[in-house]
XYZ file of C-alpha atoms in Angstrom:
326
model
C 107.673 10.890 38.930
C 107.681 10.305 42.695
C 111.073 9.392 44.165
C 111.633 6.524 46.556
C 109.357 3.993 44.867
C 109.330 0.485 46.231
C 109.503 -2.601 44.069
C 106.412 -4.455 42.941
C 107.299 -7.455 45.082
C 107.638 -5.310 48.181
C 104.289 -3.646 47.608
C 102.529 -6.968 47.249
C 103.870 -8.502 50.420
C 102.252 -5.816 52.569
C 98.744 -6.275 51.135
C 97.174 -7.789 54.218
C 93.524 -6.939 53.562
C 90.842 -9.083 55.157
C 89.001 -10.350 52.094
C 86.617 -12.386 54.220
C 85.417 -9.287 56.050
C 84.958 -7.404 52.815
C 83.071 -10.270 51.202
C 80.747 -10.439 54.187
C 79.917 -6.752 53.824
C 79.323 -7.139 50.100
C 76.997 -10.096 50.569
C 75.114 -8.376 53.361
C 74.561 -5.334 51.135
C 71.816 -2.802 51.683
C 68.558 -3.445 49.849
C 68.124 0.210 49.016
C 69.816 0.642 45.639
C 69.880 3.498 43.165
C 66.748 4.270 41.233
C 67.021 4.476 37.481
C 65.457 7.173 35.383
C 61.741 6.904 34.680
C 59.187 8.813 32.676
C 56.591 8.256 35.428
C 56.124 11.595 37.193
C 54.141 10.027 40.033
C 56.260 9.912 43.184
C 53.618 8.747 45.649
C 54.295 11.706 47.938
C 57.983 10.888 48.217
C 60.710 13.528 48.314
C 62.114 13.997 44.840
C 65.903 13.801 44.699
C 67.865 14.166 41.463
C 71.557 13.316 41.298
C 74.219 13.479 38.615
C 75.169 9.784 38.713
C 73.933 6.575 40.278
C 76.660 6.857 42.920
C 74.762 9.648 44.619
C 71.264 8.356 43.890
C 72.258 5.116 45.604
C 73.467 6.911 48.720
C 70.393 9.166 48.727
C 68.143 6.110 48.425
C 69.859 4.413 51.334
C 69.461 7.486 53.532
C 65.940 8.342 52.388
C 64.571 4.812 52.306
C 60.950 4.518 51.230
C 60.353 8.232 51.756
C 62.559 9.292 48.840
C 62.515 8.869 45.065
C 66.139 9.298 43.951
C 66.759 9.567 40.215
C 70.211 9.777 38.600
C 70.679 11.658 35.364
C 73.446 9.200 34.449
C 73.068 5.582 35.511
C 74.855 3.793 32.684
C 78.554 3.022 32.316
C 78.124 3.789 28.607
C 77.653 7.495 29.401
C 80.586 9.791 30.190
C 79.656 12.448 32.786
C 82.479 14.696 31.551
C 80.892 15.105 28.124
C 77.212 14.490 28.909
C 74.774 17.077 27.571
C 71.583 17.607 29.534
C 68.238 17.027 27.818
C 64.971 18.965 28.238
C 63.719 16.031 30.322
C 66.735 16.392 32.617
C 65.992 20.084 33.051
C 62.396 19.294 33.982
C 63.408 16.674 36.535
C 65.969 18.914 38.176
C 63.476 21.774 38.303
C 60.988 19.573 40.162
C 63.551 18.161 42.595
C 63.379 19.057 46.274
C 67.036 18.082 46.642
C 69.856 17.858 44.095
C 73.066 15.952 44.788
C 76.022 16.698 42.529
C 79.671 15.748 42.577
C 80.917 19.250 41.791
C 84.504 20.167 41.092
C 83.806 20.497 37.373
C 82.911 16.825 37.015
C 79.193 17.154 36.335
C 78.827 20.729 35.124
C 75.775 19.734 33.089
C 73.848 19.449 36.354
C 75.157 22.646 37.925
C 73.715 24.570 35.000
C 70.230 23.195 35.661
C 69.833 24.082 39.330
C 68.282 27.297 40.603
C 69.780 29.583 43.248
C 67.086 28.755 45.799
C 67.300 24.982 45.316
C 68.688 22.619 47.950
C 71.982 21.216 46.632
C 74.533 18.887 48.194
C 77.889 19.356 46.444
C 80.143 16.385 47.244
C 83.400 18.224 46.541
C 82.418 21.079 48.851
C 81.244 18.683 51.550
C 84.422 16.602 51.311
C 86.728 19.463 52.246
C 89.401 17.942 50.005
C 89.793 20.964 47.742
C 91.925 23.862 48.963
C 90.942 27.511 48.540
C 93.573 27.893 45.833
C 92.211 24.885 43.955
C 88.708 26.318 44.283
C 89.849 29.567 42.684
C 91.502 27.597 39.878
C 88.273 25.668 39.325
C 86.305 28.910 39.064
C 88.776 30.189 36.463
C 88.442 26.954 34.486
C 84.654 27.193 34.698
C 84.684 30.708 33.259
C 86.953 29.496 30.455
C 84.466 26.737 29.681
C 81.633 29.246 29.502
C 83.698 31.135 26.909
C 83.862 27.983 24.812
C 87.424 26.971 25.675
C 88.300 23.467 26.727
C 89.540 23.165 30.270
C 90.909 20.612 32.662
C 90.400 20.489 36.418
C 93.818 21.707 37.503
C 95.709 19.704 40.106
C 92.600 18.711 42.046
C 91.207 15.192 41.660
C 87.461 15.736 41.504
C 86.572 12.026 41.719
C 85.796 12.318 45.426
C 83.378 9.386 45.530
C 86.432 7.111 45.567
C 87.260 8.653 48.956
C 85.033 6.688 51.312
C 85.456 9.161 54.167
C 84.095 11.914 51.928
C 81.044 9.795 51.177
C 80.409 9.482 54.899
C 80.240 13.278 54.976
C 77.950 13.297 51.928
C 75.605 10.811 53.592
C 75.362 13.079 56.642
C 74.738 16.121 54.423
C 71.963 14.320 52.554
C 70.326 13.321 55.839
C 70.479 16.910 57.087
C 68.868 18.279 53.924
C 66.152 15.616 53.891
C 65.481 16.379 57.555
C 64.874 20.024 56.696
C 62.512 19.125 53.860
C 60.673 16.559 55.994
C 61.212 17.544 59.620
C 58.749 14.975 60.899
C 61.090 12.198 59.774
C 64.474 13.824 60.398
C 65.399 11.181 62.994
C 64.623 8.470 60.449
C 67.056 10.005 57.954
C 69.686 10.538 60.638
C 69.435 6.914 61.765
C 69.772 5.669 58.194
C 72.782 7.907 57.641
C 74.409 6.590 60.799
C 73.925 2.998 59.626
C 75.298 3.691 56.149
C 78.226 5.641 57.589
C 79.053 2.720 59.867
C 79.124 0.368 56.890
C 81.356 2.803 55.023
C 83.630 2.861 58.051
C 84.099 -0.884 57.651
C 85.122 -0.370 54.032
C 87.572 2.376 55.056
C 89.172 0.084 57.618
C 89.717 -2.647 55.046
C 91.214 -0.212 52.545
C 93.718 1.012 55.121
C 94.653 -2.570 56.039
C 96.100 -3.088 52.563
C 99.104 -1.091 53.733
C 100.846 -0.971 50.361
C 103.974 1.095 49.738
C 104.467 1.320 46.001
C 103.492 3.402 43.015
C 100.720 3.098 40.461
C 99.989 4.430 37.000
C 96.407 5.360 36.107
C 94.793 5.845 32.712
C 92.651 8.440 34.518
C 92.837 9.666 38.127
C 89.387 8.236 38.945
C 90.406 5.775 41.729
C 93.197 7.959 43.098
C 91.797 8.501 46.585
C 91.145 4.798 47.133
C 94.620 3.808 45.940
C 96.292 6.454 48.083
C 94.305 5.351 51.139
C 95.605 1.843 50.399
C 99.147 3.199 50.686
C 100.066 3.628 47.019
C 101.295 6.832 45.382
C 100.591 8.159 41.898
C 103.536 7.780 39.510
C 101.548 8.653 36.380
C 103.435 11.215 34.260
C 101.655 14.556 34.607
C 101.848 15.088 30.841
C 99.986 11.828 30.217
C 97.251 12.705 32.695
C 96.865 16.171 31.158
C 96.498 14.713 27.664
C 93.844 12.218 28.737
C 92.002 14.904 30.707
C 91.871 17.077 27.591
C 90.467 14.115 25.631
C 93.493 13.873 23.356
C 96.392 11.479 22.854
C 99.649 11.982 24.688
C 102.648 12.838 22.536
C 104.719 9.850 21.322
C 107.497 10.740 23.759
C 105.144 10.996 26.744
C 103.310 7.815 25.799
C 106.591 5.928 25.406
C 107.673 7.147 28.844
C 104.384 5.954 30.347
C 104.658 2.536 28.687
C 108.199 2.102 30.011
C 106.960 3.023 33.469
C 104.175 0.428 33.618
C 106.633 -2.219 32.438
C 109.098 -1.402 35.216
C 109.441 -3.032 38.619
C 108.757 0.295 40.303
C 105.024 0.251 39.527
C 102.736 -2.015 41.546
C 99.684 -1.837 39.286
C 97.979 -0.096 36.387
C 94.609 1.433 37.297
C 92.463 1.208 34.169
C 89.254 3.193 33.676
C 87.313 0.887 31.386
C 84.454 3.367 31.099
C 86.460 5.807 28.964
C 89.175 3.733 27.311
C 91.071 4.980 24.242
C 93.511 3.477 21.777
C 96.446 4.634 23.880
C 95.043 3.400 27.173
C 94.283 0.004 25.627
C 97.897 -0.198 24.413
C 99.027 0.749 27.896
C 96.980 -2.084 29.376
C 98.462 -4.550 26.888
C 101.983 -3.399 27.769
C 101.270 -3.872 31.471
C 99.810 -7.334 30.975
C 102.691 -8.437 28.753
C 105.213 -7.326 31.374
C 103.375 -8.889 34.306
C 102.195 -5.658 35.906
C 98.733 -6.238 37.452
C 95.864 -4.331 35.831
C 92.917 -3.328 38.013
C 89.796 -2.069 36.250
C 87.652 0.707 37.691
C 84.444 2.442 36.597
C 82.973 5.864 37.328
C 79.457 4.622 38.062
C 78.102 1.728 40.120
C 77.688 -1.519 38.135
C 74.207 -3.029 37.901
C 73.111 -5.046 40.915
C 75.372 -3.381 43.481
C 75.160 -0.572 45.977
C 77.983 1.810 46.849
C 79.324 -0.273 49.731
C 79.402 -3.442 47.646
C 81.090 -1.629 44.771
C 83.838 -0.130 46.922
C 84.269 -3.466 48.686
C 84.816 -5.153 45.339
C 87.267 -2.446 44.239
C 89.194 -2.911 47.475
C 89.336 -6.666 46.985
C 90.651 -6.254 43.456
C 93.426 -3.931 44.614
C 94.392 -6.252 47.461
C 94.443 -9.282 45.185
C 96.536 -7.475 42.571
C 99.134 -6.554 45.174
C 99.490 -10.150 46.376
C 100.142 -11.651 42.933
């Protein structure tokens, strides 16, 4: 839908990412990973942090170190944050938390409904500054519609801000500031950790920008949009297809046919596939792309087991770079 697309061959020739640098960062990795859910209420005097997904518990753990117990409500790729329903145990954990970290933007509304007005909350969408005032008003309208029992989408705003590495640098700083207020004696410790993590994220950002692509992509969901755009690509996904997927329904035959034709064309550099929420139509779309030679890059909404955020984004960046050089 965006004019002036470049050919697939042209997009691939400009993918000059330094895979060696990225691999080094991934192997170095930070030892502080996300903490899975536990029924053990003993926190050993640590600050209790509850997050919506393991993306934010991982970052909170890296900033808080051994002084924080960060617990994600969702830490499995088998769970869909869009449709997750909070449990009584979730409500208890959130109520006991000294800090809550949520994505916001309508992504993890189950968590927003559990927090109290006087609770410390870091909202990644708000911290990112990516959403305009108009988009914020639209989101509030959609939220009210949801409370009335009507299905809603998220408007034109892409709420998957954790795929924007710069935004996560801001989130890391916000987490450090909040932890420093809870535990003022160790505020310098949190600030130093945040500075280290932010520096590592800066390395990832640099490698993403080095890809320097100049083509279009089609996505089964807009999850990796910020990363792909920072790599130089633009979103050619038909708006009607995105709207159908966002409303958890199939696209019309005409829209689906249009999308299939698009991924089979030379104007699209890759298909971004969210394997965490695949459907019959998205699987058919992947098959069409593979049959026509269009690279397919898989993405997830949560961090895979055994990785931290930096390693995960490094791997995603490598996959994009490799796809564009095929």
